[in-house]
XYZ file of C-alpha atoms in Angstrom:
743
model
C 134.605 42.121 145.504
C 133.822 45.553 144.877
C 136.818 48.213 144.173
C 134.696 50.997 144.061
C 131.473 52.903 144.567
C 128.178 51.548 142.139
C 126.748 54.434 140.825
C 123.329 54.886 139.043
C 122.645 57.546 136.834
C 119.291 58.232 135.495
C 117.765 59.621 132.506
C 114.409 59.893 130.316
C 115.939 58.047 127.226
C 118.876 57.344 124.972
C 117.861 58.846 121.561
C 119.728 61.550 120.055
C 120.725 64.733 122.086
C 123.409 66.552 123.933
C 122.544 65.433 127.505
C 121.932 62.092 126.179
C 125.526 61.959 125.115
C 126.340 63.681 127.545
C 125.253 60.983 130.415
C 127.155 57.856 127.945
C 130.402 59.963 127.986
C 129.896 60.327 131.551
C 129.114 57.060 132.031
C 132.264 55.373 129.835
C 134.560 57.833 131.459
C 133.908 56.838 135.070
C 133.341 52.999 134.033
C 137.384 53.713 132.607
C 138.521 55.142 135.854
C 136.868 51.867 137.897
C 133.591 53.142 138.962
C 130.887 50.514 138.638
C 128.226 52.517 136.381
C 124.607 51.402 135.843
C 122.022 53.084 133.925
C 118.463 53.123 134.010
C 116.567 55.204 131.292
C 114.062 54.251 128.439
C 116.112 53.684 126.475
C 117.242 54.076 122.712
C 120.320 54.198 120.202
C 122.456 54.391 122.635
C 121.927 51.079 124.674
C 124.235 49.568 122.263
C 127.144 51.884 122.895
C 126.626 51.544 126.623
C 126.599 47.664 126.178
C 130.017 47.121 123.659
C 131.602 49.157 127.330
C 129.968 46.607 129.389
C 127.758 49.181 130.978
C 124.581 47.614 132.573
C 120.781 49.544 131.247
C 118.090 48.982 132.975
C 114.577 49.867 130.642
C 112.814 52.046 133.487
C 109.780 54.195 132.016
C 111.492 57.592 132.926
C 110.348 59.664 129.227
C 107.017 61.276 130.614
C 105.166 62.417 133.170
C 102.208 59.483 132.463
C 101.260 58.908 136.514
C 101.628 55.172 135.551
C 104.919 55.254 134.272
C 106.007 57.667 137.441
C 104.683 54.615 139.146
C 106.626 51.565 137.699
C 109.733 54.122 137.858
C 109.563 54.402 141.053
C 109.115 50.646 142.618
C 111.604 50.018 139.653
C 114.300 52.282 140.472
C 113.654 50.890 144.197
C 114.600 47.517 143.391
C 118.079 48.184 141.063
C 118.533 50.294 144.206
C 118.474 47.175 146.212
C 119.722 44.622 144.066
C 122.945 47.101 142.566
C 123.655 47.715 145.519
C 123.842 51.239 145.015
C 125.902 53.767 146.663
C 124.901 57.046 144.834
C 122.508 57.898 142.765
C 123.005 60.393 139.700
C 119.633 62.228 138.004
C 119.831 63.953 134.478
C 116.552 65.739 134.046
C 113.255 66.702 135.747
C 111.374 63.969 135.948
C 114.062 61.130 137.020
C 114.870 63.828 139.374
C 111.839 64.146 140.712
C 111.632 60.451 140.943
C 115.053 59.656 142.585
C 114.679 62.530 144.904
C 111.468 60.410 146.534
C 113.508 57.184 146.508
C 116.292 59.309 148.378
C 113.817 60.819 151.101
C 112.957 57.124 151.663
C 116.001 55.310 151.551
C 118.567 57.764 152.392
C 121.106 56.894 149.682
C 123.362 60.196 148.437
C 121.678 62.254 145.545
C 123.439 64.377 142.778
C 121.763 65.970 140.306
C 122.559 67.637 136.931
C 120.689 70.927 135.496
C 121.143 70.494 131.415
C 118.924 72.646 130.862
C 116.636 75.609 132.150
C 113.258 74.006 133.564
C 109.632 75.591 132.597
C 108.637 76.351 136.696
C 105.036 77.785 135.536
C 101.784 75.634 136.241
C 103.057 74.462 139.672
C 105.853 72.248 137.764
C 108.580 74.074 139.534
C 106.869 71.450 142.444
C 107.703 68.520 140.939
C 111.423 69.340 140.693
C 113.734 67.535 143.295
C 117.345 68.873 143.769
C 120.030 66.978 145.026
C 122.100 66.971 147.586
C 125.146 68.523 145.343
C 124.092 69.825 142.013
C 125.748 69.951 139.145
C 125.128 72.304 136.090
C 126.871 72.470 132.808
C 126.925 76.538 132.224
C 127.108 79.624 135.263
C 124.013 81.000 133.685
C 121.930 77.630 134.553
C 123.826 77.785 138.206
C 122.576 81.471 138.200
C 119.050 80.365 137.611
C 119.287 77.096 139.900
C 120.026 79.675 142.665
C 117.511 82.643 141.289
C 114.682 80.163 140.944
C 114.932 76.863 143.363
C 116.942 79.218 146.039
C 119.728 76.543 146.149
C 123.072 77.237 148.096
C 125.478 78.142 145.399
C 127.880 76.609 147.599
C 126.121 73.184 146.482
C 126.454 73.602 142.686
C 129.027 72.746 140.753
C 129.794 74.018 137.145
C 130.983 71.507 134.663
C 131.188 71.250 130.678
C 130.287 69.104 128.470
C 132.935 66.498 128.166
C 133.756 65.966 124.633
C 135.938 63.045 123.442
C 138.941 64.372 121.057
C 139.873 61.040 119.981
C 136.426 59.765 118.423
C 135.415 63.281 116.861
C 138.424 63.708 114.651
C 138.266 64.465 110.948
C 140.550 61.570 109.765
C 138.793 58.962 110.891
C 136.913 56.724 107.595
C 133.554 57.879 106.386
C 133.339 55.639 103.371
C 130.476 53.751 105.205
C 128.735 56.586 105.449
C 128.781 57.622 102.230
C 127.912 54.488 100.829
C 124.901 53.896 102.988
C 123.378 57.503 102.165
C 124.799 57.688 98.258
C 125.854 60.446 98.922
C 127.700 62.258 96.057
C 128.391 65.544 96.963
C 131.933 67.832 96.955
C 130.259 69.540 99.607
C 128.346 68.863 102.627
C 126.903 70.988 105.504
C 126.038 68.852 108.345
C 122.750 69.779 111.453
C 123.068 67.672 114.001
C 120.185 67.709 116.658
C 117.339 66.297 118.500
C 113.963 67.337 116.112
C 111.534 68.085 118.785
C 109.345 70.923 118.579
C 111.405 73.136 121.054
C 114.956 71.976 119.343
C 114.293 72.129 115.858
C 113.686 75.610 114.216
C 117.107 76.369 113.048
C 116.483 73.124 111.132
C 113.127 73.970 108.815
C 115.257 77.980 108.339
C 118.168 75.629 106.955
C 115.777 73.645 104.515
C 113.994 76.968 103.862
C 117.092 78.162 102.152
C 118.402 75.607 100.463
C 117.020 76.419 97.406
C 119.195 79.496 97.576
C 122.078 77.304 98.043
C 122.093 75.111 95.991
C 121.587 77.141 92.953
C 125.314 78.332 94.076
C 126.613 74.693 94.708
C 126.135 72.531 92.457
C 127.246 69.183 94.500
C 125.996 70.461 97.275
C 124.440 67.644 99.531
C 122.823 68.534 103.579
C 122.350 66.286 105.536
C 120.274 66.723 108.762
C 120.774 64.222 111.460
C 118.424 63.466 114.138
C 114.926 62.380 115.497
C 111.700 63.739 116.758
C 108.440 64.481 117.208
C 109.000 66.562 113.643
C 110.970 64.833 111.650
C 107.957 64.042 110.212
C 106.944 67.451 109.189
C 110.430 68.137 108.439
C 111.160 65.543 105.847
C 107.830 66.581 103.691
C 109.499 69.784 103.628
C 112.530 68.068 102.678
C 111.147 66.278 100.569
C 109.240 69.160 99.037
C 112.458 71.002 98.067
C 114.346 68.290 96.740
C 111.527 67.233 94.037
C 111.295 71.118 93.325
C 114.965 71.576 92.512
C 115.062 68.017 90.042
C 117.537 66.678 92.415
C 118.175 65.169 96.078
C 119.902 67.991 98.295
C 118.778 67.788 101.998
C 119.627 64.332 102.979
C 117.725 63.597 106.904
C 119.180 60.423 108.807
C 117.361 60.019 112.152
C 118.768 59.450 114.796
C 122.183 57.750 114.470
C 124.833 56.851 117.230
C 127.981 57.726 114.785
C 127.669 60.905 115.469
C 131.659 61.288 114.967
C 131.495 59.805 111.584
C 128.708 62.482 109.915
C 131.046 65.262 112.064
C 134.039 64.039 109.920
C 131.788 64.338 106.782
C 130.729 67.951 107.018
C 132.314 70.755 105.205
C 130.450 73.489 107.541
C 127.944 72.007 110.870
C 125.550 73.379 112.106
C 124.143 73.011 115.963
C 124.315 74.033 118.893
C 125.340 72.887 122.738
C 126.948 69.422 122.915
C 126.582 68.970 118.629
C 128.838 72.039 118.403
C 131.511 71.252 120.364
C 132.164 68.247 119.241
C 132.161 69.511 115.327
C 135.058 72.101 116.594
C 136.921 68.877 118.053
C 136.817 67.833 114.650
C 138.605 71.112 113.645
C 135.337 72.132 111.891
C 134.170 75.445 110.786
C 130.402 75.901 112.796
C 127.971 77.969 112.716
C 125.974 78.199 116.377
C 122.427 78.264 116.787
C 120.019 76.873 118.210
C 116.367 77.301 119.799
C 117.459 79.227 122.751
C 119.465 81.682 120.041
C 121.936 82.395 117.293
C 125.695 83.045 117.997
C 127.101 82.490 114.451
C 129.883 81.247 113.252
C 132.586 80.833 115.870
C 135.322 82.529 116.087
C 137.617 84.588 118.479
C 134.725 87.542 118.769
C 132.187 84.768 119.618
C 134.357 83.221 122.535
C 132.793 85.151 125.110
C 129.400 84.321 124.173
C 130.360 80.871 123.506
C 131.216 79.808 126.758
C 129.047 81.688 129.170
C 126.114 79.816 127.569
C 127.582 76.799 126.906
C 127.632 77.000 123.750
C 123.671 77.280 124.066
C 123.097 80.998 122.575
C 120.666 81.272 125.726
C 119.523 84.673 125.969
C 121.108 86.203 122.971
C 119.394 87.565 119.801
C 116.879 83.893 118.274
C 118.217 82.830 115.167
C 116.317 83.877 111.149
C 116.583 82.555 108.161
C 118.737 85.599 106.771
C 121.298 85.477 109.848
C 121.925 82.105 108.755
C 121.923 81.892 105.140
C 124.650 84.915 105.266
C 126.874 82.824 107.449
C 126.852 80.070 105.311
C 127.491 82.316 102.441
C 130.222 83.808 104.354
C 132.244 80.573 105.211
C 131.565 78.968 102.154
C 131.898 81.696 99.304
C 133.991 84.456 101.321
C 136.217 82.338 103.078
C 139.343 80.593 101.531
C 140.558 77.091 102.320
C 143.367 78.636 105.504
C 140.418 80.856 106.729
C 138.116 78.417 107.018
C 141.330 76.032 108.793
C 141.959 78.657 110.717
C 138.337 78.220 112.571
C 138.902 74.828 113.055
C 141.717 75.085 114.470
C 140.452 77.632 116.847
C 138.161 75.217 117.955
C 139.720 72.157 118.038
C 141.770 74.385 120.315
C 139.349 75.512 122.909
C 137.853 71.771 123.361
C 141.214 70.662 124.036
C 141.653 73.481 126.780
C 138.393 74.092 128.217
C 136.101 70.738 127.144
C 138.057 67.449 127.647
C 136.614 64.125 129.136
C 138.986 63.926 132.041
C 137.781 67.431 133.483
C 133.628 66.476 133.106
C 134.135 63.400 134.953
C 136.898 64.111 137.334
C 134.269 66.915 138.213
C 131.570 64.634 138.978
C 133.854 62.158 140.814
C 134.931 65.487 143.297
C 130.671 65.947 143.627
C 130.038 62.691 144.072
C 132.694 62.360 146.757
C 131.219 65.408 148.704
C 128.410 63.421 148.250
C 129.508 60.472 149.675
C 131.180 61.839 152.688
C 127.954 63.021 153.752
C 126.736 60.156 156.894
C 123.436 58.437 155.684
C 120.320 58.703 157.297
C 119.884 54.948 156.502
C 123.526 53.680 156.507
C 124.723 51.627 159.080
C 128.178 50.345 159.014
C 129.212 47.142 159.964
C 133.435 48.858 160.510
C 134.731 51.965 161.386
C 139.116 52.163 161.408
C 141.043 54.790 163.337
C 144.442 54.527 162.981
C 147.145 56.909 161.052
C 144.904 57.103 157.640
C 145.665 59.963 155.433
C 148.846 61.274 155.420
C 150.875 59.766 152.458
C 152.716 57.785 154.774
C 153.046 54.345 152.731
C 153.112 51.624 155.496
C 149.791 53.231 157.036
C 148.247 52.874 153.398
C 149.257 49.599 153.058
C 147.493 48.631 156.329
C 144.615 50.514 155.367
C 144.259 48.742 152.319
C 144.881 45.313 153.516
C 142.824 45.431 156.282
C 139.694 46.768 153.925
C 140.931 43.695 151.638
C 141.127 40.574 154.070
C 137.695 42.223 155.600
C 135.866 42.094 152.519
C 137.336 38.028 151.724
C 135.349 36.935 154.983
C 132.557 39.369 154.068
C 132.207 40.597 150.640
C 129.309 43.690 151.103
C 131.268 44.835 154.379
C 130.241 48.558 154.855
C 133.534 50.321 156.714
C 134.133 54.243 157.233
C 137.464 54.927 158.002
C 138.660 57.934 159.851
C 141.513 60.136 158.303
C 143.214 62.807 157.518
C 142.015 63.109 153.858
C 138.297 61.693 153.817
C 138.314 62.588 150.213
C 141.520 60.877 149.010
C 140.580 57.927 151.001
C 137.004 57.381 149.913
C 138.967 57.833 145.789
C 141.179 55.096 146.836
C 140.002 52.528 148.863
C 136.214 52.793 147.815
C 134.433 52.788 151.669
C 133.293 55.893 153.282
C 135.567 58.099 155.554
C 134.720 60.693 157.670
C 137.382 63.706 159.090
C 139.390 62.155 162.001
C 139.317 65.429 164.175
C 135.077 65.733 163.301
C 134.268 64.427 167.049
C 130.357 64.845 166.358
C 130.322 63.447 162.909
C 131.821 60.722 164.580
C 130.101 60.413 167.288
C 126.976 60.486 165.233
C 127.840 57.597 162.666
C 129.492 55.529 165.535
C 125.602 55.199 166.551
C 124.905 53.106 163.495
C 128.558 51.422 163.793
C 128.863 47.858 164.862
C 132.979 47.260 165.357
C 135.133 49.772 166.174
C 139.093 48.218 164.787
C 142.053 50.536 165.898
C 144.949 49.460 163.671
C 147.005 48.598 162.803
C 150.149 50.213 163.574
C 151.995 51.596 166.098
C 148.741 53.614 167.510
C 149.111 53.279 171.612
C 151.898 54.328 172.199
C 153.409 57.941 173.357
C 156.898 58.094 171.653
C 155.232 60.061 168.973
C 153.543 62.090 171.423
C 150.726 62.211 174.769
C 148.525 63.888 172.445
C 148.769 61.171 170.153
C 147.665 58.308 172.329
C 145.496 59.716 173.671
C 143.589 60.579 170.456
C 143.655 56.858 170.140
C 142.273 55.832 173.205
C 139.218 58.576 173.374
C 137.607 56.920 170.395
C 138.444 53.714 171.708
C 136.133 55.076 174.763
C 134.029 57.039 172.360
C 132.928 52.889 170.699
C 132.393 51.553 174.189
C 130.076 54.257 175.653
C 128.050 53.628 172.278
C 127.942 49.914 173.176
C 130.150 49.383 169.682
C 132.249 46.334 169.649
C 135.969 47.183 169.917
C 138.656 44.784 168.142
C 142.516 46.297 168.237
C 143.455 45.105 165.120
C 147.553 43.716 164.655
C 148.916 46.405 166.469
C 152.590 47.005 167.906
C 152.158 47.955 171.566
C 154.365 50.582 173.549
C 156.589 51.922 174.564
C 154.083 53.366 176.919
C 156.005 55.467 179.553
C 154.501 58.164 181.619
C 153.054 57.351 184.360
C 149.766 58.555 184.009
C 149.768 57.748 180.357
C 149.827 53.751 181.529
C 147.473 53.991 184.011
C 144.762 55.855 181.235
C 145.984 53.073 178.492
C 145.175 49.983 180.816
C 141.785 51.679 182.265
C 141.065 51.558 178.584
C 142.465 48.769 177.036
C 140.761 46.751 179.306
C 137.800 47.517 178.157
C 137.798 46.439 174.363
C 136.847 43.339 173.242
C 139.526 41.459 171.235
C 143.426 42.368 170.675
C 145.311 40.738 168.178
C 149.187 42.001 167.851
C 151.442 41.750 165.149
C 154.745 40.237 166.713
C 155.111 38.548 170.366
C 157.109 41.969 171.505
C 153.743 43.816 172.041
C 152.072 40.746 174.198
C 154.866 41.513 177.039
C 154.337 45.418 176.847
C 150.432 44.089 177.264
C 151.827 42.345 180.254
C 154.081 44.922 181.906
C 150.493 47.826 181.281
C 148.381 45.137 183.318
C 146.106 44.680 180.246
C 144.652 41.019 180.552
C 140.915 41.078 180.358
C 140.463 40.776 176.110
C 141.474 37.466 174.375
C 144.878 38.125 173.240
C 146.342 36.818 170.001
C 149.832 37.653 168.473
C 149.300 37.615 164.557
C 151.376 39.633 162.101
C 151.103 42.704 160.683
C 148.314 42.786 157.578
C 150.339 44.299 155.216
C 151.809 40.934 154.582
C 149.040 39.879 152.774
C 149.302 42.382 149.930
C 150.431 41.803 146.376
C 152.883 44.506 143.989
C 151.832 45.731 140.954
C 153.009 43.855 137.324
C 156.617 44.117 136.634
C 156.307 46.613 133.351
C 154.361 49.073 135.987
C 157.860 48.282 137.727
C 159.898 49.134 134.744
C 158.433 52.385 133.810
C 158.898 53.660 137.053
C 162.485 52.571 137.185
C 162.705 54.855 134.290
C 160.751 57.373 134.890
C 163.254 57.427 138.082
C 166.503 57.305 135.841
C 167.422 53.970 137.938
C 169.883 51.862 136.231
C 168.997 48.539 135.966
C 172.404 47.204 134.928
C 173.307 45.592 138.559
C 171.570 44.447 141.288
C 169.697 46.938 143.417
C 170.146 47.064 146.973
C 167.299 49.544 148.637
C 167.551 52.080 151.682
C 164.682 52.966 153.320
C 165.693 55.835 156.048
C 163.286 58.183 158.226
C 164.990 61.890 159.695
C 165.625 60.929 163.415
C 167.829 62.603 166.010
C 170.702 62.370 165.654
C 170.763 61.880 161.981
C 174.314 63.741 160.960
C 176.256 60.303 162.419
C 173.600 57.868 161.157
C 173.681 59.922 158.043
C 177.210 59.454 157.573
C 177.842 55.720 158.252
C 174.810 54.839 155.642
C 176.254 57.062 152.431
C 179.690 54.923 153.414
C 177.623 51.526 153.855
C 176.184 52.547 149.994
C 180.007 53.048 148.603
C 181.216 50.050 150.442
C 178.619 48.443 148.639
C 179.585 49.697 145.007
C 182.613 49.386 145.407
C 182.478 45.448 147.228
C 179.318 44.517 145.086
C 178.764 46.248 142.424
C 175.277 47.199 142.891
C 173.344 50.327 142.765
C 171.813 52.331 145.903
C 167.872 52.648 145.957
C 166.733 54.955 148.084
C 162.937 54.760 148.836
C 160.961 57.055 150.443
C 157.853 55.397 152.209
C 156.677 58.409 154.303
C 156.714 60.959 151.125
C 158.079 63.876 150.851
C 159.355 63.690 154.584
C 161.693 60.816 154.130
C 163.326 62.281 151.137
C 165.341 64.656 152.446
C 167.340 62.406 154.781
C 167.685 60.626 151.471
C 169.428 62.992 149.231
C 171.224 64.385 152.411
C 173.012 60.818 152.256
C 172.996 60.547 148.600
C 174.541 63.790 148.694
C 177.870 62.864 150.946
C 178.358 59.543 148.439
C 181.322 59.153 146.582
C 179.570 56.924 144.103
C 176.331 56.396 142.518
C 173.336 56.107 143.973
C 169.823 56.677 143.129
C 166.114 57.379 144.698
C 163.004 57.465 144.212
C 161.460 60.967 143.977
C 157.139 60.459 142.882
C 154.811 59.468 145.264
C 153.847 55.716 144.382
C 151.167 53.918 145.082
C 150.864 50.789 147.808
C 150.995 48.473 144.848
C 154.017 50.485 143.206
C 156.124 50.322 146.439
C 155.659 47.236 146.812
C 156.988 46.538 143.449
C 159.653 48.340 143.763
C 160.896 46.860 147.079
C 160.262 43.203 145.479
C 162.832 44.267 142.778
C 165.830 44.713 145.483
C 168.236 42.415 145.821
C 168.717 43.405 149.475
C 167.075 45.807 151.751
C 169.059 48.223 154.667
C 165.753 49.749 156.283
C 164.326 52.327 158.895
C 160.588 52.155 158.280
C 159.341 49.429 159.418
C 156.713 48.311 156.451
C 159.843 48.898 154.471
C 161.140 46.068 156.239
C 157.836 44.244 156.652
C 157.368 44.748 152.223
C 161.020 43.526 151.522
C 160.296 40.247 153.820
C 156.445 38.970 152.197
C 158.740 38.825 148.998
C 161.525 37.213 150.514
C 163.951 39.762 150.233
C 167.132 39.791 152.650
C 166.739 42.489 155.212
C 168.967 44.075 157.531
C 166.859 46.363 160.436
C 167.987 49.804 162.042
C 166.642 50.506 164.879
C 164.900 53.691 165.940
C 161.479 52.274 167.456
C 160.768 48.828 169.419
C 158.569 47.763 166.804
C 161.450 47.798 164.179
C 163.394 45.038 166.481
C 160.096 43.598 167.489
C 159.034 42.812 163.729
C 163.193 41.236 162.813
C 163.065 38.960 165.970
C 159.331 37.965 164.682
C 160.999 36.686 161.287
C 164.139 35.503 162.691
C 166.263 38.817 160.993
C 168.927 40.801 162.167
C 169.655 44.494 163.532
C 172.335 46.615 163.789
C 170.826 47.866 166.805
C 169.699 51.579 166.960
C 170.533 54.431 164.857
C 171.868 56.404 167.707
C 174.568 53.889 167.885
C 175.270 52.934 164.482
C 178.856 52.190 163.972
C 179.971 51.037 160.085
C 182.210 48.097 160.862
C 179.544 46.375 162.694
C 176.859 47.476 160.092
C 179.811 46.240 156.856
C 180.289 42.903 158.602
C 176.625 42.122 158.732
C 175.997 43.535 155.059
C 178.807 40.850 154.400
C 176.816 37.705 155.843
C 173.455 38.839 154.541
C 174.810 39.406 151.312
C 176.633 36.449 150.789
C 174.105 34.239 152.453
C 171.022 36.162 150.540
C 170.437 33.194 148.833
C 169.903 31.146 151.790
C 168.039 33.723 153.953
C 165.522 33.937 150.802
C 164.326 30.410 151.123
C 164.150 31.212 155.336
C 162.091 34.601 154.590
C 159.370 32.408 152.216
C 159.237 29.705 154.775
C 158.393 32.060 157.568
C 156.158 34.391 156.112
C 153.528 31.729 154.419
C 152.978 31.335 157.730
C 152.671 34.944 158.713
C 150.701 36.255 155.936
C 147.661 33.125 157.542
C 147.949 34.787 160.912
C 147.707 38.289 159.343
C 144.150 37.417 157.485
C 143.390 35.862 160.693
C 143.178 39.217 161.765
C 139.890 39.888 159.326
C 138.605 36.579 160.136
C 138.082 37.150 163.683
C 136.633 40.941 163.249
C 134.026 39.239 160.921
C 133.020 36.861 163.656
C 132.668 39.901 166.077
C 130.433 41.891 164.016
C 128.419 38.655 163.385
C 127.615 37.737 166.636
């Protein structure tokens, strides 16, 4: 079952190179975040690293402009996108971007590109370049280039960094196998890393040229040149000639490697550009930043601005010369002492940790993906649109959405879902579905035209206690759906009350048009009868949140530890919310918590279900208590909140979903009624209510507490029996919805 988006990363190949390493690290980082990553390229040495991280790779000839290869690539990628059910394509380099851009126009998937370098725009090449709906640039100067040369909207360009894994690149890793493999005997090593192509290797040739002067000064020196490419053989002939003239092997050429971290760790001085330079800095090595685009020289505080502005490419700076390179090498190795060289390394590592972390790079890409995915696709057709109170940081409603999506996928694994949310980006990230801003009526209408079923729910949406405005919003969404020919299901709702006559009339007229209604308790069915809603089939099922699982015990223990909660005594949960007249009921709850501490030796724990709204009243009650109580002060996921409540020995609650969470795990409950939905649920599970919070009395509550506490083992068994049936009914909601889609 898909929990996250399927992302296809395309690039020319997987040989040694900055862009290639960038993509590999990005793929691994996205995988760690839960995305399903597929890579397509012409292959290369990094294939094994992808395989080791369980990332699928397809061989596609994206490495050159050969017409036959481009046609083959077009049809291969088209098949991959269909077979792998790709949600978004991210292209790196001109050829992959061009082909994926053609497919994007044909297939309509969200499309992102990354500019790792500037492209030659001469000879018509500008017109075989496609850019995505969103583009990522690895430096500000590349962003400026895109705006100037391709007239791109700068609001669609995100500047990111080349993220470096600071655990992988370290001076402390074992390099014995490298020394053994290449029979390295020297005591001082200069390491150069780059792709050895004609447009990338100028500094490598310069380095070989000055080796005789270096070897004369340093008898134990070895210069290790790492990389492969179309000038490798040419450079090796020069290196072999230098070694022969010196009468010993000073220059060692390794070819393309994937264990760059070990070769970096070997170095006393590193020479390179772009990502290679950053990797050496992460390992706290002195670095000379030099490449075909320009020359920065020895990286220190004075070079920070130029380096960052060009993303360590040296683009736009003075061009490298043999004399510059020779001067800087001698400066680092002869004029500086160990402390000065160490200072350079410390600065480099600090720069990486502050500015170039893998985490930041991955999060930048995810942000761009979410923006691209938020744009409705011309070709996308949705099975379901879900309307509800989502994106407001309410644990109960979050639980409903999670459960609805999970249960729908039990019956239709590839179901296409979009959600109306107050925070579409967060909803997309957390639930792995598309989402639309719930107040963007034009976009809702546009997407509805390509949707089969509207789900209204769950929750208590059709009521005017919250406000008439809220009621009319949900009814308007239903009405729009029916006008556009969608089927509509009211999904596991709690109905009412609808008090105002005009609201009752509009509700009756609108809800009588829907195709089917399921309710989470019997009381809502009585309200429907009172409203005169009789046309759609009506079934009493159960709340979807009953089907959710809690997180593991270790995670919950960590939560309790973080919140400073003492686990040496039984825990009693309290779920409260602000309510009119809460001065009186907060006094009663504070007295109740103290009574349970004194009588049963428990630790009261106040659990906010709507974060952070519920915290204020919880802290108010805690301040009124004489004994020691606790509160959950941070926001946690639905699974974590379920785990917290599962660990309670009893729960006294106002919030409906706190009671539902508790009941689903057999935790004895006492309800504090503030809306009919709470009383309706308590009746449905045959548990006790302390009455409405406005009439709450300590003496009455104390009697209920004594009875519930003394019978808690018996109540647990009762709840287990009741909730088994309710969980089956809760899943039935999804079965009915999928049947509506497939009719």
